[in-house]
Amino acid sequence: MSIITIVGAGMMGSAMCFPASDNGHQIRLVGTPYDREVIQRIQQDNFHPRLGMPLPPNVTAWQYEDMDEALKDCNLLIAGVASFGVDWFAENVLSRIPDDLKVLSITKGLEDEPDGSLVPISVAYNRYKLAPGRKLSICSIGGPCISMELCKRLHTSVALCGDDSDVLHWIKSQLITTYYHIQPTRDVVGIECAVAMKNAYAVGVSLAIGLAQRNGEELSNPQAALFGQSVREMLRLVHLFGGQTESVIYATSDLYVTINSGRNRKLGEALGQGMTLQQVLDKYPGMTLESIPIITKAARALRKRHELGTANFNKFPLLRHLDEIINQGAEVRIPWNEFG
Amino acid sequence: MSIITIVGAGMMGSAMCFPASDNGHQIRLVGTPYDREVIQRIQQDNFHPRLGMPLPPNVTAWQYEDMDEALKDCNLLIAGVASFGVDWFAENVLSRIPDDLKVLSITKGLEDEPDGSLVPISVAYNRYKLAPGRKLSICSIGGPCISMELCKRLHTSVALCGDDSDVLHWIKSQLITTYYHIQPTRDVVGIECAVAMKNAYAVGVSLAIGLAQRNGEELSNPQAALFGQSVREMLRLVHLFGGQTESVIYATSDLYVTINSGRNRKLGEALGQGMTLQQVLDKYPGMTLESIPIITKAARALRKRHELGTANFNKFPLLRHLDEIINQGAEVRIPWNEFG
């Protein structure tokens, strides 16, 4: 039995309590400053108000002021913050842990570098966000997982990526259950790039939903064409950065569920209907849209590479159009003839 | 302007009238023996009863007794029959045409050979179904296309495959429109295998729908896991036969639309609910299920290859389970632990 500390009491961080608890571990769920009321409520009667259900038995909830206590003697730290919280996590959590503590990140995101590289969150922690010279063992998880369904213990299949096979297999052994299927892989850049990019492309495919609503049409063929182009561009991007085709499969099935619901679907749909980004943001105040920085950074990286001659941005017409819509106020006008 | 003869007045063959007509061609839609009443009705008032709409102007409808006349001077023959009609098509249509007539097949299907090879329909015509020594130029088309949406001129993106680049580009020039996007490729085995297999895997992914209904559950995560495994197995199969990753993208987006509706979805859903294949067939009499021979032949080919040591059937656990359900009366029990 291990002690697993999860930081971030949002949907996905909290959902990780279920497979972890079913493995008999002791779980400490620590809130960020945004989770104060959630943690209070769990401390009161074990009910998680965002999930709308009680947490499993061996979970305790902690406010972030008690972080040191919650990290004490723990065997695995799970980073359950959103991509907007990674700097906070590095400063307030990673700074306090011993170098040999294993870390599992469930945050999706990318950072772009001046030479047009795209760096996954787990790499970015080690490259920029820790004290110089410090190196942590950070794995991450990606794949199609609606958190509420994981809480209900429905079959869920994800990839677990990291540099060290032994660490991967140990983390897998801590979390695998009869319903939570975990496939270890060392293709960090492939998994993390692809599952971050699927947030961007979920907006792209959902444009077809909004366009169809605007025109009173059906949408299967256009949506499928956008889906295919999304997979094509994710593959190209992952191959460009040395990742593997297999990893894109997780992003493809993740894209498939993401389009059915969620915030990125809502954004794409609204843009397809003809709303501007600002109108969408005004309509849903406070909605965090991880797709926006991902589209922006990926497009910036590819544009940079195009200038440097290390990539052809024209092979990413859907991403380029998403960037034009999000960052240049362009109207939705799918570049069908550039697809392929 | 060309003369294009389409044989088969089913949904997909008939839908091809629309892009062909928008290119200003003269189109002759010829019914099979099953289409007698459809053709009669079109001859009467131009209304296509299966599509529920009139055909575009420059289309004429012909009974199959008038085949010779309908084939006279035509520049392109489109095979619009279902996979169950390929022998009929070879005997009654291909036997009558000159060797230099270009043929475009829209039929999805595979034939398995004694050594465990899987042969696409367009290749099977030339290999078995024509008079010995005869060779025709047969291209084929595949990708996500709901026929009714093509009739409504919605954006549709498909791959056109064949051996000869000049022929591919000529056919593309005859059919491309502002809404019908055609990508030529010489990866015949990749496109045809993948788009045939997606019918099999549409049953596989739809099992999750029926299982969820049976248990009163949600289904996104299990369905996505099945979707991912389907893409993985389609890639493996296509690579096994020398096809390309890019071609599987068309099958992936085709799988995506096929799951949303259609007969293979209905079959998978019913099996997932706990019905036997026979009960499903009894419930929907006369429903043609192209997935059944595809599952059967692909599983037979891979089992054969496994025996010969030229493939590992264990890398196709979803296909194997589908074959067990369809051909051995097995209960649905998704082999989650074998996925990956």
XYZ file of C-alpha atoms in Angstrom:
680
model
C 0.000 0.000 0.000
C 1.320 3.432 -0.963
C 0.547 6.991 -0.013
C -0.569 8.920 -3.081
C -0.897 12.685 -2.904
C -3.039 14.316 -5.578
C -2.766 18.080 -5.933
C -5.741 19.720 -7.629
C -9.324 18.856 -6.740
C -10.768 19.545 -10.190
C -12.631 16.860 -12.104
C -9.682 14.891 -13.419
C -7.457 15.075 -10.343
C -10.349 14.003 -8.161
C -11.342 11.185 -10.506
C -7.883 9.664 -10.024
C -8.941 8.928 -6.427
C -11.099 6.077 -7.698
C -8.576 3.736 -9.351
C -6.017 4.715 -6.690
C -8.453 3.915 -3.891
C -9.486 0.625 -5.509
C -5.831 -0.387 -5.271
C -6.018 0.058 -1.496
C -3.739 3.093 -1.311
C -4.039 5.932 1.135
C -4.947 9.014 -0.905
C -4.470 12.640 0.086
C -6.391 15.033 -2.135
C -4.956 18.538 -1.789
C -6.819 21.560 -3.156
C -5.284 24.517 -4.954
C -6.333 27.992 -3.757
C -9.295 27.666 -6.157
C -10.495 24.476 -4.488
C -10.974 25.837 -0.956
C -14.726 25.233 -0.778
C -14.521 21.843 -2.444
C -11.989 20.681 0.141
C -14.056 22.115 3.010
C -17.074 20.187 1.860
C -15.152 16.920 1.477
C -13.671 17.374 4.948
C -17.189 17.844 6.264
C -19.006 14.814 4.821
C -16.779 13.235 2.163
C -19.006 14.571 -0.634
C -17.245 16.064 -3.685
C -19.506 18.863 -4.934
C -17.965 19.088 -8.440
C -18.234 15.352 -9.038
C -21.636 15.278 -7.346
C -20.745 12.107 -5.442
C -18.922 10.970 -2.324
C -15.251 10.084 -2.626
C -14.154 6.508 -1.959
C -13.235 5.554 1.647
C -9.455 5.866 1.886
C -9.311 9.462 0.608
C -8.628 12.419 2.877
C -8.919 16.055 1.763
C -6.394 18.763 2.587
C -6.256 22.525 2.134
C -3.162 23.761 0.336
C -1.789 25.324 3.532
C -1.307 21.742 4.729
C 0.729 20.829 1.661
C 3.874 19.916 3.603
C 1.951 17.521 5.775
C 0.131 16.064 2.741
C 3.410 15.469 0.924
C 5.091 13.820 3.905
C 6.163 10.208 3.235
C 4.130 10.046 0.046
C 5.199 7.568 -2.647
C 3.567 9.153 -5.678
C 2.569 12.739 -6.379
C -0.131 13.326 -8.960
C -0.280 16.775 -10.581
C -3.962 17.369 -11.176
C -3.819 21.064 -12.039
C -5.036 22.600 -15.309
C -2.467 23.882 -17.816
C -2.936 27.401 -16.427
C -1.708 26.102 -13.065
C 1.643 24.624 -14.015
C 3.742 27.559 -12.806
C 1.867 27.569 -9.506
C 2.431 23.818 -9.240
C 6.162 24.122 -9.917
C 6.595 26.938 -7.403
C 4.372 25.644 -4.656
C 4.558 21.882 -4.923
C 7.531 20.650 -6.947
C 9.813 23.014 -5.018
C 9.008 21.118 -1.806
C 9.442 17.507 -2.819
C 12.523 15.297 -2.650
C 14.188 14.639 -6.033
C 13.415 10.935 -5.909
C 9.638 11.295 -5.470
C 7.845 9.967 -8.523
C 5.480 12.462 -10.127
C 2.584 11.770 -12.470
C 1.177 14.722 -14.404
C -2.310 14.648 -15.857
C -2.069 18.221 -17.155
C -2.340 18.681 -20.930
C -0.362 21.481 -22.484
C 2.592 22.533 -24.600
C 5.213 25.270 -24.465
C 6.764 26.642 -27.640
C 10.428 27.561 -27.806
C 12.229 30.196 -29.903
C 13.437 27.616 -32.452
C 9.880 26.395 -33.076
C 10.084 23.362 -30.803
C 6.994 22.309 -28.889
C 7.719 20.994 -25.422
C 5.258 18.951 -23.355
C 4.456 20.023 -19.789
C 6.401 17.175 -18.177
C 9.528 18.215 -20.078
C 8.891 21.921 -19.486
C 8.906 21.341 -15.709
C 12.408 19.937 -15.863
C 13.624 22.381 -18.482
C 12.415 25.731 -17.116
C 10.260 25.500 -14.100
C 12.525 23.934 -11.479
C 15.587 25.305 -9.741
C 18.574 25.121 -12.144
C 20.189 21.706 -12.280
C 17.338 19.977 -10.526
C 15.789 16.986 -12.313
C 12.628 15.132 -11.335
C 11.123 11.926 -12.640
C 7.848 13.150 -14.135
C 5.573 10.816 -16.063
C 2.287 11.771 -17.592
C -0.960 10.222 -18.630
C -3.092 10.848 -21.694
C -5.946 9.336 -23.618
C -9.727 9.327 -23.819
C -11.074 9.751 -20.310
C -14.210 11.601 -19.272
C -13.528 12.009 -15.564
C -17.098 11.290 -14.443
C -16.965 7.941 -16.226
C -13.733 7.033 -14.494
C -15.462 7.834 -11.168
C -18.213 5.421 -12.216
C -15.536 2.812 -12.898
C -16.333 2.425 -16.598
C -13.711 0.884 -18.848
C -11.125 3.528 -19.673
C -7.958 3.056 -21.709
C -5.042 5.487 -21.394
C -1.351 5.745 -22.187
C 1.228 6.385 -19.475
C 4.420 7.948 -20.787
C 7.818 8.671 -19.304
C 11.534 8.106 -19.840
C 12.081 5.302 -17.371
C 10.453 1.906 -17.962
C 10.814 0.839 -14.332
C 9.045 3.949 -13.089
C 6.318 3.512 -15.705
C 5.676 -0.047 -14.639
C 5.650 0.879 -10.964
C 3.109 3.683 -11.530
C 1.017 1.364 -13.684
C 1.012 -1.207 -10.868
C -0.257 1.444 -8.438
C -3.217 2.554 -10.565
C -4.313 -0.292 -12.823
C -7.710 -1.858 -12.073
C -10.128 -4.121 -13.897
C -11.647 -0.989 -15.517
C -8.657 1.382 -15.742
C -6.410 0.078 -18.524
C -2.944 1.613 -18.663
C -0.483 1.193 -21.520
C 3.074 2.320 -20.686
C 5.110 3.955 -23.455
C 8.370 5.876 -23.617
C 7.084 8.117 -26.405
C 6.683 11.201 -24.190
C 6.656 13.761 -26.981
C 4.206 11.680 -29.056
C 1.653 11.174 -26.296
C 1.861 14.614 -24.752
C 1.905 16.557 -28.034
C -0.937 14.542 -29.490
C -3.265 14.686 -26.477
C -2.650 18.419 -26.101
C -3.292 19.017 -29.803
C -6.578 17.146 -29.689
C -7.965 20.041 -27.633
C -7.088 22.345 -30.514
C -8.570 20.038 -33.119
C -11.718 19.429 -31.075
C -12.433 23.104 -31.757
C -11.704 22.490 -35.441
C -14.057 19.541 -35.844
C -16.765 21.305 -33.842
C -16.763 24.207 -36.298
C -18.769 21.874 -38.552
C -21.439 21.525 -35.866
C -21.918 25.279 -35.637
C -21.792 25.736 -39.415
C -24.430 23.049 -39.882
C -26.669 24.672 -37.273
C -26.286 28.012 -39.017
C -27.312 26.509 -42.353
C -29.900 24.051 -41.034
C -27.973 21.156 -42.504
C -26.724 17.742 -41.534
C -23.050 17.478 -40.781
C -21.637 13.953 -40.836
C -19.564 14.298 -43.995
C -18.086 17.728 -43.207
C -17.408 16.725 -39.607
C -15.732 13.505 -40.739
C -13.615 15.437 -43.231
C -12.482 17.764 -40.437
C -11.875 14.771 -38.173
C -9.691 13.145 -40.832
C -7.736 16.332 -41.434
C -7.244 16.712 -37.662
C -5.786 13.218 -37.389
C -3.572 13.919 -40.414
C -2.202 17.141 -38.899
C -1.706 15.560 -35.442
C 0.275 12.762 -37.078
C 2.405 15.255 -39.000
C 3.080 17.297 -35.890
C 3.965 14.278 -33.788
C 6.249 12.892 -36.506
C 7.896 16.306 -36.862
C 8.910 16.174 -33.203
C 10.020 12.546 -33.329
C 6.927 10.928 -31.817
C 5.250 7.727 -32.967
C 2.096 6.954 -34.936
C 0.842 4.665 -32.159
C 0.691 7.609 -29.761
C -1.594 9.523 -32.086
C -4.157 6.727 -31.724
C -4.747 7.825 -28.105
C -5.272 11.391 -29.277
C -7.589 10.202 -32.051
C -9.898 8.376 -29.663
C -9.551 11.283 -27.226
C -10.617 13.662 -30.007
C -13.552 11.364 -30.656
C -14.930 11.755 -27.095
C -13.932 15.398 -26.731
C -16.098 16.407 -29.677
C -19.162 14.892 -28.043
C -19.145 17.336 -25.160
C -17.008 19.727 -23.189
C -15.719 23.245 -23.467
C -13.677 22.977 -26.644
C -16.682 21.567 -28.453
C -18.735 24.514 -27.154
C -16.126 26.980 -28.430
C -15.887 25.410 -31.899
C -19.646 25.182 -32.200
C -20.112 28.850 -31.267
C -17.379 29.973 -33.682
C -18.974 27.866 -36.411
C -22.300 29.563 -35.721
C -20.611 32.860 -36.506
C -19.745 34.223 -33.050
C -16.381 35.902 -32.513
C -14.005 34.579 -29.867
C -14.775 37.621 -27.702
C -18.514 36.950 -27.922
C -17.926 33.346 -26.850
C -15.760 34.438 -23.914
C -18.419 36.979 -22.888
C -21.134 34.342 -23.111
C -19.271 31.864 -20.872
C -17.411 34.010 -18.347
C -14.738 32.173 -16.400
C -14.688 29.202 -18.765
C -11.083 28.024 -19.030
C -10.268 27.089 -22.601
C -7.045 25.132 -22.802
C -7.409 24.954 -26.569
C -6.653 28.656 -27.017
C -3.038 28.647 -25.766
C -2.442 25.308 -27.493
C -3.625 26.611 -30.874
C -1.617 29.794 -30.360
C 1.619 28.108 -29.330
C 1.481 25.313 -31.898
C 0.770 27.772 -34.719
C 3.553 30.072 -33.504
C 5.997 27.143 -33.381
C 5.073 25.944 -36.875
C 5.202 29.450 -38.330
C 8.671 29.848 -36.824
C 9.762 26.499 -38.257
C 8.317 27.458 -41.622
C 10.520 30.588 -41.611
C 13.523 28.517 -40.581
C 12.775 25.921 -43.261
C 12.380 23.111 -40.698
C 8.665 22.543 -41.312
C 6.001 23.405 -43.873
C 3.171 25.271 -42.167
C 1.075 24.818 -45.338
C 0.710 21.148 -44.386
C -1.371 22.285 -41.375
C -4.185 24.262 -43.024
C -6.739 23.479 -40.309
C -4.454 24.552 -37.464
C -3.521 27.676 -39.381
C -7.178 28.543 -39.895
C -7.932 27.961 -36.204
C -5.100 30.362 -35.352
C -6.504 32.933 -37.793
C -9.935 32.646 -36.173
C -8.660 32.772 -32.580
C -5.835 35.276 -32.902
C -6.613 37.369 -35.972
C -10.394 37.605 -35.790
C -10.840 35.791 -39.122
C -14.261 34.516 -40.128
C -14.764 30.758 -40.300
C -14.047 29.643 -43.864
C -12.815 26.055 -43.854
C -9.895 25.685 -46.294
C -11.300 22.486 -47.846
C -9.122 22.643 -50.923
C -5.936 22.734 -48.879
C -6.771 19.548 -46.975
C -4.954 16.311 -47.659
C -18.471 16.560 -71.198
C -18.390 12.803 -70.674
C -20.914 10.021 -70.597
C -20.859 8.364 -67.188
C -22.745 5.112 -66.670
C -23.517 4.187 -63.077
C -24.672 0.626 -62.439
C -26.593 0.166 -59.207
C -29.364 2.521 -58.104
C -28.813 2.066 -54.376
C -28.021 5.001 -52.125
C -24.341 5.405 -52.903
C -24.465 4.709 -56.636
C -27.331 7.152 -57.000
C -25.620 9.804 -54.884
C -22.731 9.815 -57.355
C -25.170 11.368 -59.860
C -24.887 14.668 -58.010
C -21.179 15.532 -58.318
C -21.150 13.936 -61.779
C -24.123 16.028 -62.869
C -22.657 19.214 -61.413
C -19.695 18.646 -63.730
C -22.075 18.801 -66.692
C -21.761 15.149 -67.683
C -24.480 13.012 -69.184
C -25.285 10.344 -66.596
C -26.965 7.007 -67.202
C -28.146 5.358 -63.998
C -28.726 1.644 -64.626
C -30.585 -0.489 -62.090
C -29.693 -4.013 -61.038
C -32.512 -6.575 -60.991
C -33.245 -5.363 -57.439
C -33.738 -1.789 -58.585
C -36.575 -2.370 -61.068
C -39.171 -0.261 -59.263
C -36.723 2.502 -58.434
C -35.801 2.844 -62.099
C -39.452 2.758 -63.156
C -40.260 5.605 -60.813
C -37.295 7.710 -61.973
C -38.286 7.136 -65.587
C -41.778 8.329 -64.705
C -41.077 11.623 -62.910
C -37.344 11.784 -62.144
C -38.000 11.137 -58.428
C -35.664 8.679 -56.673
C -37.783 6.924 -54.042
C -34.839 5.641 -51.952
C -33.183 9.050 -51.806
C -36.565 10.720 -51.375
C -35.649 13.465 -53.831
C -35.547 14.137 -57.558
C -32.323 13.392 -59.407
C -30.417 16.251 -61.037
C -31.328 17.204 -64.626
C -28.813 15.401 -66.854
C -29.493 11.928 -65.404
C -31.433 9.273 -67.278
C -32.535 5.974 -65.712
C -32.256 2.589 -67.421
C -33.454 -0.923 -66.631
C -30.727 -3.529 -66.674
C -32.106 -5.104 -69.866
C -30.936 -1.915 -71.578
C -27.398 -2.314 -70.264
C -25.785 -2.532 -73.712
C -27.378 0.690 -74.774
C -26.466 2.364 -71.466
C -22.822 1.325 -71.826
C -22.549 2.509 -75.427
C -19.915 5.241 -75.912
C -19.602 5.811 -72.201
C -16.319 7.256 -70.874
C -16.516 6.117 -67.271
C -18.332 3.194 -65.687
C -19.149 3.454 -61.995
C -19.788 0.185 -60.129
C -22.397 1.105 -57.561
C -23.348 -2.402 -56.436
C -23.089 -3.715 -52.873
C -20.368 -6.242 -52.023
C -22.915 -9.040 -52.456
C -23.315 -7.938 -56.087
C -19.739 -8.118 -57.307
C -20.076 -11.468 -59.060
C -23.244 -10.291 -60.769
C -21.436 -7.101 -61.790
C -18.471 -8.998 -63.229
C -20.677 -11.395 -65.181
C -23.275 -8.956 -66.406
C -21.441 -5.679 -66.771
C -17.657 -6.056 -66.878
C -18.012 -8.875 -69.418
C -19.554 -6.430 -71.888
C -17.213 -3.465 -71.759
C -14.134 -2.717 -73.859
C -10.817 -3.245 -72.054
C -9.917 0.436 -72.224
C -13.064 1.712 -70.480
C -12.168 3.271 -67.140
C -14.047 1.775 -64.198
C -14.598 3.297 -60.767
C -15.798 0.967 -58.023
C -17.531 2.287 -54.939
C -18.110 -1.200 -53.519
C -16.446 -1.997 -50.193
C -15.290 -5.532 -49.605
C -12.424 -7.974 -49.327
C -11.700 -11.495 -50.517
C -9.406 -13.793 -48.556
C -7.005 -16.144 -50.296
C -5.627 -19.535 -49.193
C -2.302 -18.028 -48.052
C -4.070 -15.548 -45.777
C -3.908 -12.601 -48.157
C -6.772 -10.128 -48.204
C -7.592 -8.799 -51.635
C -9.677 -5.666 -52.285
C -12.631 -5.843 -54.646
C -10.932 -3.871 -57.435
C -8.039 -6.336 -57.416
C -10.353 -9.356 -57.071
C -12.158 -8.351 -60.283
C -8.934 -8.544 -62.250
C -7.619 -11.590 -60.408
C -10.629 -13.929 -60.463
C -13.752 -12.464 -61.830
C -12.878 -11.644 -65.429
C -12.163 -13.939 -68.356
C -8.594 -15.305 -68.021
C -5.921 -12.912 -69.226
C -8.246 -9.947 -69.341
C -7.188 -6.822 -67.433
C -9.267 -3.728 -66.764
C -8.336 -0.379 -65.258
C -10.419 -0.316 -62.079
C -10.073 2.474 -59.550
C -12.038 2.774 -56.368
C -13.210 5.372 -53.938
C -13.354 5.292 -50.154
C -13.774 7.593 -47.200
C -16.424 9.110 -44.980
C -19.503 9.737 -47.093
C -23.110 9.492 -46.007
C -24.803 9.309 -49.392
C -27.729 11.582 -48.481
C -25.284 14.319 -47.496
C -23.499 14.025 -50.836
C -26.899 14.441 -52.521
C -27.355 17.616 -50.475
C -23.947 18.782 -51.711
C -22.357 18.988 -48.272
C -18.572 19.001 -48.019
C -17.316 15.452 -48.408
C -13.701 14.321 -48.504
C -12.735 10.974 -50.041
C -9.714 9.118 -51.360
C -9.582 7.823 -54.933
C -7.168 4.932 -55.386
C -5.779 3.082 -58.366
C -2.547 1.988 -60.017
C -2.335 4.612 -62.727
C -1.820 8.262 -61.796
C -3.088 9.538 -65.133
C -6.335 7.621 -64.795
C -6.731 8.802 -61.195
C -6.325 12.416 -62.195
C -8.718 12.072 -65.103
C -11.414 10.505 -62.877
C -10.839 13.182 -60.269
C -11.323 15.865 -62.924
C -14.657 14.301 -63.900
C -16.107 14.247 -60.379
C -14.509 16.988 -58.287
C -16.758 19.881 -57.262
C -16.612 22.692 -54.720
C -18.112 20.283 -52.149
C -16.782 16.882 -53.283
C -13.088 16.777 -52.380
C -11.094 13.953 -53.945
C -7.560 12.962 -52.969
C -5.891 10.577 -55.453
C -3.566 7.917 -54.065
C -1.875 4.818 -55.446
C -2.222 2.967 -52.143
C -4.981 0.638 -53.360
C -4.535 -2.020 -50.700
C -4.345 0.592 -47.934
C -7.507 2.457 -48.880
C -9.603 -0.556 -49.835
C -8.599 -2.731 -46.881
C -9.062 0.076 -44.395
C -12.451 1.285 -45.602
C -13.740 -2.295 -45.765
C -12.445 -3.053 -42.268
C -14.137 0.014 -40.813
C -17.453 -1.765 -41.401
C -16.198 -4.576 -39.182
C -14.920 -2.224 -36.502
C -18.082 -0.124 -36.566
C -19.753 -3.237 -35.139
C -16.961 -3.453 -32.555
C -17.256 0.124 -31.332
C -21.052 -0.109 -31.289
C -20.910 -3.041 -28.878
C -20.197 -0.394 -26.215
C -23.465 1.357 -27.037
C -25.487 -1.792 -26.478
C -23.526 -2.753 -23.357
C -24.101 0.696 -21.877
C -27.830 0.487 -22.615
C -27.967 -2.912 -20.958
C -26.289 -1.568 -17.826
C -27.891 1.901 -17.836
C -24.485 3.525 -18.039
C -22.682 6.219 -19.964
C -20.298 5.043 -22.622
C -17.788 7.636 -23.796
C -14.679 6.062 -22.259
C -15.447 2.464 -23.269
C -16.500 3.563 -26.757
C -13.331 5.626 -27.145
C -11.218 2.691 -25.976
C -12.867 0.487 -28.616
C -12.424 3.230 -31.196
C -8.711 3.458 -30.393
C -8.271 -0.295 -30.552
C -10.109 -0.350 -33.898
C -7.757 2.232 -35.371
C -4.778 0.296 -33.975
C -5.935 -2.972 -35.567
C -6.804 -1.305 -38.895
C -3.301 0.200 -38.984
C -1.736 -3.181 -38.232
C -3.766 -4.896 -40.908
C -3.021 -2.265 -43.534
C 0.696 -2.299 -42.706
C 0.683 -6.101 -42.856
C -0.503 -5.930 -46.462
C 1.877 -3.119 -47.440
C -0.536 -0.197 -47.212
C 0.173 3.239 -45.765
C -0.738 4.971 -42.507
C -2.236 7.917 -44.414
C -4.864 5.618 -45.945
C -6.053 4.537 -42.517
C -6.982 8.157 -41.786
C -9.813 7.877 -44.321
C -11.036 4.721 -42.610
C -10.745 6.388 -39.201
C -12.978 9.291 -40.163
C -15.241 6.847 -41.993
C -15.490 4.771 -38.803
C -16.342 7.973 -36.956
C -19.439 8.630 -39.115
C -20.404 4.989 -39.488
C -20.812 4.582 -35.735
C -23.327 7.417 -35.624
C -25.884 5.569 -37.717
C -26.348 2.787 -40.200
C -26.716 -0.953 -40.190
C -23.385 -1.959 -38.719
C -24.010 0.315 -35.758
C -27.442 -1.325 -35.351
C -25.868 -4.779 -35.399
C -23.153 -3.921 -32.848
C -25.657 -2.207 -30.584
C -28.003 -5.211 -30.634
C -25.153 -7.651 -29.969
C -23.974 -5.451 -27.107
C -27.492 -5.522 -25.655
C -27.182 -9.301 -25.513
C -28.995 -10.436 -28.670
C -27.512 -13.261 -30.730
C -26.651 -12.706 -34.382
C -29.652 -14.843 -35.366
C -31.991 -12.734 -33.238
C -30.661 -9.586 -34.905
C -31.117 -11.086 -38.377
C -34.659 -12.154 -37.457
C -35.452 -8.684 -36.135
C -34.290 -6.937 -39.319
C -35.185 -9.309 -42.157
C -33.536 -8.507 -45.474
C -30.982 -6.142 -43.917
C -27.704 -6.597 -45.793
C -24.778 -6.543 -43.397
C -21.506 -6.118 -45.236
C -19.658 -6.296 -41.936
C -20.378 -10.010 -41.500
C -18.406 -11.313 -44.502
C -15.658 -8.772 -43.825
C -15.236 -9.898 -40.210
C -15.357 -13.526 -41.325
C -12.850 -13.214 -44.151
C -10.406 -10.960 -42.320
C -10.406 -13.258 -39.268
C -9.980 -16.319 -41.487
C -7.055 -14.674 -43.307
C -5.333 -13.671 -40.064
C -5.890 -17.074 -38.468
C -4.337 -18.651 -41.550
C -1.378 -16.270 -41.402
C -0.998 -16.977 -37.706
C -0.685 -20.700 -38.507
C 1.803 -19.936 -41.260
C 3.775 -17.636 -38.981
C 3.256 -14.603 -41.234
C 1.118 -12.643 -38.779
C 0.214 -12.641 -35.107
C -3.566 -12.948 -34.721
C -3.192 -12.089 -31.024
C -2.466 -8.510 -32.073
C -6.081 -8.293 -33.291
C -8.072 -9.121 -30.143
C -11.100 -7.018 -31.100
C -11.402 -8.551 -34.557
C -10.974 -12.006 -33.082
C -13.721 -11.361 -30.555
C -16.038 -10.047 -33.280
C -15.427 -13.257 -35.217
C -16.181 -15.325 -32.105
C -19.455 -13.439 -31.612
C -20.516 -13.613 -35.259
C -19.306 -17.072 -36.215
C -19.075 -19.050 -32.993
C -22.030 -17.689 -31.060
C -19.811 -16.294 -28.285
C -21.224 -13.870 -25.755
C -19.971 -10.301 -25.814
C -17.053 -10.050 -23.407
C -14.679 -7.316 -24.534
C -11.051 -8.499 -24.149
C -9.931 -5.230 -22.507
C -6.725 -6.674 -21.121
C -5.547 -7.801 -24.545
C -5.873 -4.331 -26.079
C -2.852 -2.239 -26.916
